[in-house]
Coordinates of C-alpha atoms in Angstrom, one line a residue:
M1 CA 103.3 121.4 91.6
V2 CA 107.0 120.6 91.7
E3 CA 108.6 119.1 88.6
R4 CA 110.2 115.8 89.8
K5 CA 113.2 116.3 87.5
D6 CA 115.4 113.5 88.7
Y7 CA 112.6 110.9 88.3
L8 CA 111.5 112.3 85.0
K9 CA 115.1 112.0 83.7
Q10 CA 115.0 108.3 84.6
L11 CA 111.7 107.8 82.8
A12 CA 113.0 109.6 79.8
M13 CA 116.1 107.5 79.8
W14 CA 114.0 104.3 79.6
R15 CA 111.4 105.6 77.2
D16 CA 110.7 103.2 74.3
E17 CA 113.1 100.6 75.7
Q18 CA 111.8 97.1 75.7
V19 CA 111.4 97.0 79.5
I20 CA 108.5 97.6 81.7
K21 CA 108.9 100.7 83.9
V22 CA 107.7 99.9 87.4
I23 CA 107.4 103.0 89.6
T24 CA 107.1 102.2 93.3
G25 CA 106.8 104.2 96.5
I26 CA 104.7 104.9 99.5
R27 CA 101.2 106.3 99.1
R28 CA 101.0 110.0 98.3
S29 CA 104.6 110.3 97.5
G30 CA 103.8 111.7 94.0
K31 CA 103.7 108.6 91.7
S32 CA 100.5 109.7 90.0
T33 CA 101.7 113.3 89.6
L34 CA 105.0 112.0 88.1
L35 CA 103.1 110.0 85.5
E36 CA 101.1 113.1 84.6
Q37 CA 104.2 115.1 84.2
F38 CA 105.8 112.5 82.0
Q39 CA 102.7 112.3 79.8
E40 CA 103.0 116.0 79.3
Q41 CA 106.6 115.6 78.2
L42 CA 105.5 113.0 75.7
K43 CA 102.8 115.3 74.3
N44 CA 105.4 118.1 74.1
S45 CA 107.7 115.8 72.1
G46 CA 105.0 115.2 69.5
I47 CA 103.1 112.1 70.9
S48 CA 99.4 112.4 70.2
G49 CA 96.8 112.0 72.8
E50 CA 95.4 108.9 71.3
Q51 CA 98.8 107.2 71.8
I52 CA 98.6 107.6 75.6
V53 CA 96.3 105.4 77.7
S54 CA 96.3 106.2 81.4
L55 CA 94.3 104.4 84.1
N56 CA 94.3 105.0 87.9
F57 CA 92.8 102.1 89.7
E58 CA 92.0 104.1 92.8
E59 CA 89.4 106.0 90.7
L60 CA 85.9 104.5 91.0
E61 CA 85.1 104.9 87.3
H62 CA 87.6 102.2 86.6
E63 CA 86.2 99.7 89.0
E64 CA 84.9 97.5 86.2
L65 CA 88.5 97.2 84.9
L66 CA 89.6 95.5 88.1
D67 CA 88.7 92.3 86.2
Y68 CA 92.0 91.5 84.4
R69 CA 90.2 90.1 81.4
K70 CA 88.2 93.3 80.9
L71 CA 91.2 95.4 81.5
Y72 CA 93.2 93.5 78.8
Q73 CA 90.4 93.9 76.3
Y74 CA 90.1 97.6 77.1
L75 CA 93.8 98.2 76.6
T76 CA 94.2 96.1 73.4
E77 CA 91.2 97.9 71.8
R78 CA 93.1 101.2 72.3
L79 CA 96.4 100.2 70.8
C80 CA 97.5 102.4 67.9
P81 CA 98.4 100.5 64.7
D82 CA 101.8 101.5 63.4
K83 CA 102.5 103.8 66.3
T84 CA 103.8 103.3 69.8
T85 CA 101.1 103.3 72.5
Y86 CA 102.2 104.5 75.9
I87 CA 100.2 102.7 78.6
F88 CA 100.2 104.0 82.2
L89 CA 98.6 101.7 84.9
D90 CA 98.5 103.5 88.3
E91 CA 98.2 101.4 91.5
I92 CA 98.1 98.2 89.4
Q93 CA 98.3 96.0 92.4
K94 CA 94.6 96.6 93.0
V95 CA 93.8 94.4 89.9
P96 CA 93.9 90.7 90.9
E97 CA 96.1 88.7 88.5
F98 CA 97.3 91.9 86.9
E99 CA 100.5 90.0 86.1
K100 CA 98.8 88.3 83.2
V101 CA 97.9 91.6 81.6
V102 CA 101.3 93.1 82.1
D103 CA 103.0 90.0 80.6
S104 CA 100.7 89.9 77.6
L105 CA 101.2 93.6 76.9
Y106 CA 105.0 93.2 77.2
V107 CA 105.2 90.8 74.2
K108 CA 103.3 93.1 71.9
K109 CA 105.1 95.4 69.5
R110 CA 105.0 99.2 69.9
V111 CA 103.8 99.1 73.5
D112 CA 105.6 101.1 76.1
L113 CA 104.3 100.2 79.5
Y114 CA 104.5 102.0 82.8
I115 CA 103.0 100.7 86.0
T116 CA 103.0 101.9 89.6
G117 CA 102.4 100.3 93.0
S118 CA 102.4 101.2 96.7
N119 CA 103.7 97.8 97.9
A120 CA 107.0 96.2 97.0
Y121 CA 105.4 92.7 97.4
M122 CA 104.1 93.1 93.9
L123 CA 107.7 92.7 92.7
S124 CA 108.6 89.8 95.0
G125 CA 106.0 87.3 93.7
E126 CA 104.7 86.0 90.4
L127 CA 105.3 89.3 88.6
A128 CA 109.0 89.2 89.3
T129 CA 109.1 85.6 88.1
L130 CA 107.2 86.4 84.9
L131 CA 109.3 89.5 84.2
S132 CA 112.7 88.5 85.3
G133 CA 115.1 90.7 83.4
R134 CA 112.3 92.5 81.7
Y135 CA 111.5 95.4 84.0
V136 CA 113.3 98.3 85.7
E137 CA 112.2 99.7 89.0
I138 CA 112.1 103.4 89.7
S139 CA 111.6 104.0 93.4
I140 CA 109.9 107.3 94.4
L141 CA 110.3 109.0 97.7
P142 CA 108.5 112.1 99.1
L143 CA 110.0 115.5 98.3
S144 CA 113.6 116.2 98.8
F145 CA 114.5 119.3 100.8
R146 CA 115.4 121.0 97.5
E147 CA 112.0 120.2 96.0
Y148 CA 110.3 121.2 99.2
C149 CA 111.9 124.6 99.1
Q150 CA 110.5 125.2 95.6
L151 CA 107.0 125.1 97.1
Q152 CA 107.7 127.6 99.9
P153 CA 107.9 131.4 99.9
A154 CA 111.5 132.7 99.6
G155 CA 113.1 132.8 103.0
D156 CA 115.8 131.6 105.4
K157 CA 116.8 128.1 104.2
E158 CA 117.7 126.9 107.7
A159 CA 114.3 128.0 109.0
L160 CA 112.7 126.1 106.2
F161 CA 114.8 123.1 107.0
A162 CA 113.5 123.1 110.6
A163 CA 110.0 123.0 109.2
F164 CA 111.0 120.2 106.8
L165 CA 112.4 118.2 109.8
Q166 CA 109.1 118.5 111.6
D167 CA 106.5 118.2 108.8
G168 CA 108.3 116.0 106.3
G169 CA 108.2 116.0 102.5
F170 CA 104.8 114.6 101.4
P171 CA 103.9 116.8 98.4
Y172 CA 100.5 117.9 99.8
V173 CA 101.9 118.6 103.2
A174 CA 104.5 120.9 101.6
T175 CA 101.6 123.0 100.0
M176 CA 99.5 123.3 103.2
N177 CA 99.6 126.2 105.6
R178 CA 101.6 125.5 108.8
S179 CA 98.5 124.2 110.7
K180 CA 99.9 121.4 112.9
E181 CA 96.4 120.0 113.4
K182 CA 95.7 119.7 109.7
I183 CA 99.1 118.2 108.9
D184 CA 98.7 115.7 111.7
M185 CA 95.3 114.7 110.4
Y186 CA 96.6 114.3 106.9
L187 CA 99.6 112.2 108.0
E188 CA 97.3 110.0 110.2
G189 CA 95.2 109.3 107.2
I190 CA 98.1 108.3 105.0
Y191 CA 99.5 106.1 107.8
N192 CA 96.2 104.4 108.6
T193 CA 95.6 103.7 104.9
I194 CA 99.0 102.1 104.5
I195 CA 98.5 99.9 107.6
V196 CA 95.1 98.8 106.6
K197 CA 94.6 98.9 102.8
D198 CA 98.1 98.1 101.7
I199 CA 98.5 95.3 104.2
E200 CA 95.1 93.8 103.1
E201 CA 96.3 93.9 99.4
R202 CA 99.6 92.3 100.5
Q203 CA 97.7 89.5 102.2
R204 CA 95.7 88.8 99.1
H205 CA 98.9 88.3 97.2
R206 CA 100.2 86.0 99.9
E207 CA 97.2 83.7 100.0
D208 CA 98.7 81.1 97.6
D209 CA 102.2 81.2 99.1
P210 CA 102.5 78.5 101.8
N211 CA 106.0 79.8 102.8
K212 CA 104.6 83.2 103.9
R213 CA 102.8 83.8 107.2
K214 CA 99.9 86.2 107.3
V215 CA 100.2 89.5 109.2
T216 CA 96.8 90.1 111.0
D217 CA 97.6 91.8 114.3
I218 CA 97.4 95.5 113.4
A219 CA 98.1 96.6 117.1
L220 CA 101.3 94.6 117.1
L221 CA 102.3 96.0 113.7
K222 CA 101.8 99.6 115.0
T223 CA 103.8 98.8 118.1
I224 CA 106.7 97.6 116.0
A225 CA 106.5 100.6 113.8
K226 CA 106.7 102.9 116.8
F227 CA 109.7 101.0 118.1
L228 CA 111.5 101.4 114.8
A229 CA 110.6 105.1 114.5
S230 CA 112.1 105.7 118.0
S231 CA 115.2 103.7 117.0
V232 CA 116.1 105.5 113.8
G233 CA 119.9 105.7 113.6
S234 CA 120.5 102.8 116.0
P235 CA 121.2 99.2 115.2
V236 CA 118.2 96.9 115.7
S237 CA 117.7 93.2 115.7
Y238 CA 114.6 90.9 115.7
K239 CA 115.7 89.8 119.2
S240 CA 115.9 93.3 120.7
I241 CA 112.5 94.1 119.4
A242 CA 111.0 90.8 120.5
D243 CA 112.6 91.3 124.0
Y244 CA 111.2 94.8 124.2
I245 CA 107.6 93.7 123.4
T246 CA 107.8 90.8 125.8
S247 CA 108.9 93.2 128.5
T248 CA 105.6 95.0 128.1
G249 CA 103.7 91.9 128.9
R250 CA 103.1 90.3 125.5
R251 CA 105.2 87.4 124.2
V252 CA 106.2 87.5 120.6
S253 CA 108.8 85.5 118.6
Q254 CA 111.7 86.8 116.6
N255 CA 110.1 85.2 113.5
T256 CA 106.9 87.1 114.0
V257 CA 108.9 90.4 114.4
A258 CA 110.7 89.6 111.1
D259 CA 107.4 89.1 109.3
Y260 CA 106.0 92.4 110.6
I261 CA 109.1 94.4 109.7
E262 CA 108.9 92.8 106.2
V263 CA 105.4 94.2 105.9
L264 CA 106.5 97.7 106.9
T265 CA 109.4 97.7 104.4
E266 CA 107.3 96.3 101.6
A267 CA 104.8 99.2 102.2
F268 CA 107.8 101.6 102.0
V269 CA 107.3 102.9 105.6
F270 CA 110.8 101.9 106.5
Y271 CA 114.0 101.4 104.5
P272 CA 116.8 99.1 105.7
A273 CA 120.5 99.8 105.7
E274 CA 122.7 96.7 106.2
R275 CA 126.0 96.8 107.9
F276 CA 129.1 96.8 105.7
D277 CA 132.8 95.9 106.5
V278 CA 134.7 98.8 104.9
V279 CA 138.0 97.0 104.9
G280 CA 136.7 93.7 103.6
K281 CA 134.1 95.3 101.3
Q282 CA 131.4 92.9 102.3
L283 CA 128.0 92.9 104.0
M284 CA 127.8 91.8 107.6
K285 CA 124.8 89.7 108.7
M286 CA 124.0 91.6 111.9
N287 CA 121.9 94.4 113.4
Q288 CA 120.8 96.5 110.4
K289 CA 119.4 100.0 110.8
L290 CA 116.0 101.1 109.5
Y291 CA 115.1 104.6 108.4
V292 CA 111.6 106.0 108.2
V293 CA 110.4 107.2 104.8
D294 CA 109.3 110.6 106.0
L295 CA 110.0 112.6 109.2
G296 CA 106.4 113.7 109.3
I297 CA 105.4 110.1 109.6
R298 CA 108.0 109.7 112.4
R299 CA 106.6 112.6 114.3
H300 CA 103.1 111.2 113.9
L301 CA 104.3 107.8 115.2
L302 CA 106.1 109.4 118.2
F303 CA 103.4 112.0 118.9
R304 CA 104.4 114.5 121.7
R305 CA 107.7 112.8 122.1
D306 CA 111.1 114.5 121.9
Y307 CA 113.7 112.7 119.8
D308 CA 117.3 113.4 118.8
L309 CA 118.0 116.1 116.2
G310 CA 121.1 114.2 115.0
F311 CA 119.1 111.0 114.2
S312 CA 116.5 113.1 112.3
L313 CA 119.3 114.6 110.3
E314 CA 120.8 111.2 109.7
N315 CA 117.4 110.0 108.4
V316 CA 117.2 112.9 106.0
I317 CA 120.7 112.3 104.6
Y318 CA 120.1 108.6 104.2
L319 CA 117.0 109.3 102.0
E320 CA 118.8 111.9 100.0
L321 CA 121.6 109.4 99.2
L322 CA 118.9 107.0 97.9
R323 CA 117.4 109.8 95.8
R324 CA 120.8 110.5 94.3
G325 CA 121.1 106.8 93.1
Y326 CA 123.4 105.4 95.8
T327 CA 123.2 102.0 97.4
V328 CA 123.6 102.9 101.1
N329 CA 125.0 100.8 103.9
V330 CA 126.2 101.4 107.5
G331 CA 130.0 101.1 107.6
R332 CA 132.2 99.3 110.1
V333 CA 135.9 100.1 110.4
G334 CA 137.3 98.0 113.2
N335 CA 135.2 98.8 116.2
A336 CA 134.1 102.2 114.9
E337 CA 131.1 103.0 112.8
V338 CA 130.8 105.1 109.7
D339 CA 127.2 106.4 109.3
F340 CA 127.0 105.7 105.6
V341 CA 128.9 104.0 102.9
A342 CA 127.4 105.1 99.6
K343 CA 128.1 103.2 96.4
K344 CA 127.4 104.1 92.8
D345 CA 129.1 103.0 89.6
D346 CA 131.5 100.8 91.7
R347 CA 132.8 103.9 93.5
Y348 CA 132.4 104.6 97.2
Q349 CA 131.8 107.7 99.3
Y350 CA 131.8 107.8 103.1
F351 CA 129.6 110.1 105.2
Q352 CA 129.4 111.0 108.9
V353 CA 126.3 112.9 110.0
T354 CA 126.1 114.9 113.2
A355 CA 124.1 118.0 114.4
S356 CA 127.2 119.7 115.7
L357 CA 131.0 119.4 115.8
L358 CA 131.6 122.2 118.2
D359 CA 132.4 119.8 121.1
P360 CA 136.1 118.7 120.6
A361 CA 135.1 115.2 121.7
A362 CA 132.3 115.0 119.1
F363 CA 134.7 116.2 116.4
E364 CA 137.2 113.4 117.2
R365 CA 134.5 110.8 117.4
E366 CA 133.2 111.7 114.0
I367 CA 136.4 112.2 112.1
T368 CA 138.5 109.3 113.5
P369 CA 136.6 106.5 111.7
L370 CA 137.1 108.4 108.4
K371 CA 140.8 108.8 109.1
N372 CA 141.1 105.1 109.6
I373 CA 139.8 104.3 106.1
R374 CA 142.9 103.9 103.9
D375 CA 141.4 104.2 100.5
N376 CA 141.2 107.4 98.4
Y377 CA 137.4 107.7 98.0
P378 CA 135.7 110.9 99.2
K379 CA 135.0 111.3 102.9
T380 CA 132.5 113.9 104.2
I381 CA 131.1 115.0 107.5
L382 CA 127.7 116.7 107.3
T383 CA 126.7 119.0 110.2
L384 CA 124.3 121.8 111.1
D385 CA 126.9 124.1 112.6
R386 CA 129.0 126.5 110.4
M387 CA 131.9 127.0 112.7
T388 CA 133.7 123.8 111.8
L389 CA 133.4 123.8 108.0
G390 CA 136.5 123.2 106.0
N391 CA 138.9 120.5 104.9
Y392 CA 140.8 118.4 107.4
D393 CA 143.5 116.3 105.8
G394 CA 141.2 115.5 102.9
I395 CA 138.0 115.1 104.9
E396 CA 135.4 117.7 104.0
V397 CA 133.2 119.1 106.7
C398 CA 130.1 120.5 104.9
H399 CA 126.9 122.2 106.1
A400 CA 124.1 119.7 105.7
V401 CA 121.5 122.2 104.4
D402 CA 124.0 123.5 101.7
W403 CA 124.7 119.9 100.7
L404 CA 121.0 119.0 100.5
L405 CA 120.4 122.0 98.2
E406 CA 123.1 121.0 95.7
A407 CA 121.7 120.5 92.2

């Protein structure tokens, strides 16, 4: 088991603060394990077992507590008088009207509340309205490459990175032997569970919202997911996707495409990166990019299909920047593109990502947009070749694997 140190630091930072800690992320990314690790930290700091109440609503023994009234009674009976009670509710979205429980617990004294969910829609409806300004979201991703390496025998890091690009970073996958068949079966199970169960739960939350259309065509949803997986690193629009699907013999509207992409992002299968005007420092309303949450899922979606190494690397870097706490956009400088504009604490960093810079034309293509940025924020090119590493007039060329392994 890998200690998810970065996420544990975030939980520790918010411990005992009067906000609800909402931990979100795709299924099997390690949310339940993270809660277990944090509970161990609490015990090691002197918190007694009776002060910790933990429920996982995917476990059958808690089925009776899917009634929000019974759940609330169960929890209030276990509150410790004169001590803080730490309450952990895992996959809370399975409880209809769970918002009422969360809201009532929030107003009680000496209650520190942590909830997890596998669908972002839980934060876009009534819960967000009830808890406006009263919760903090901690978004969990599958293992980083650095965490992945901790589960592997000592060996060549670049060979491990090749395996990481192929199999992805779901925690259980990282502990399996390198049986491609077993990994494929496991990833298929995760994906199908997301597409069926999470979407069904999302539809239940949408039933009372007349402004939201239902998503019922699973075949269309999977088609759009495959299109997005094949387009990682490329700008996409609702129109381009609708045109592609129509060209296959099925008519679909741009609005329908937008609804189905919303489902996939709410289930954390894809993450959007909007375009950003570097000079004007403003977002541009056109052709965002979408990155897949895990390259193992991408390989599953594009089974037996070759895809560009550079785009896979770009996907890995995008997710790593999210893990490191950056807001990430795709940059535009004149007519040129910067792969990532990363912002944190009102400071920017600029990144280009490419598999190789050995070709002089590729080198010029990647470095020129960074040279055209006239501010003094850090500018970095990440690559998989070691022949071109160095500093070029203030622009650092770094090896991607080394950068990913930085503490």
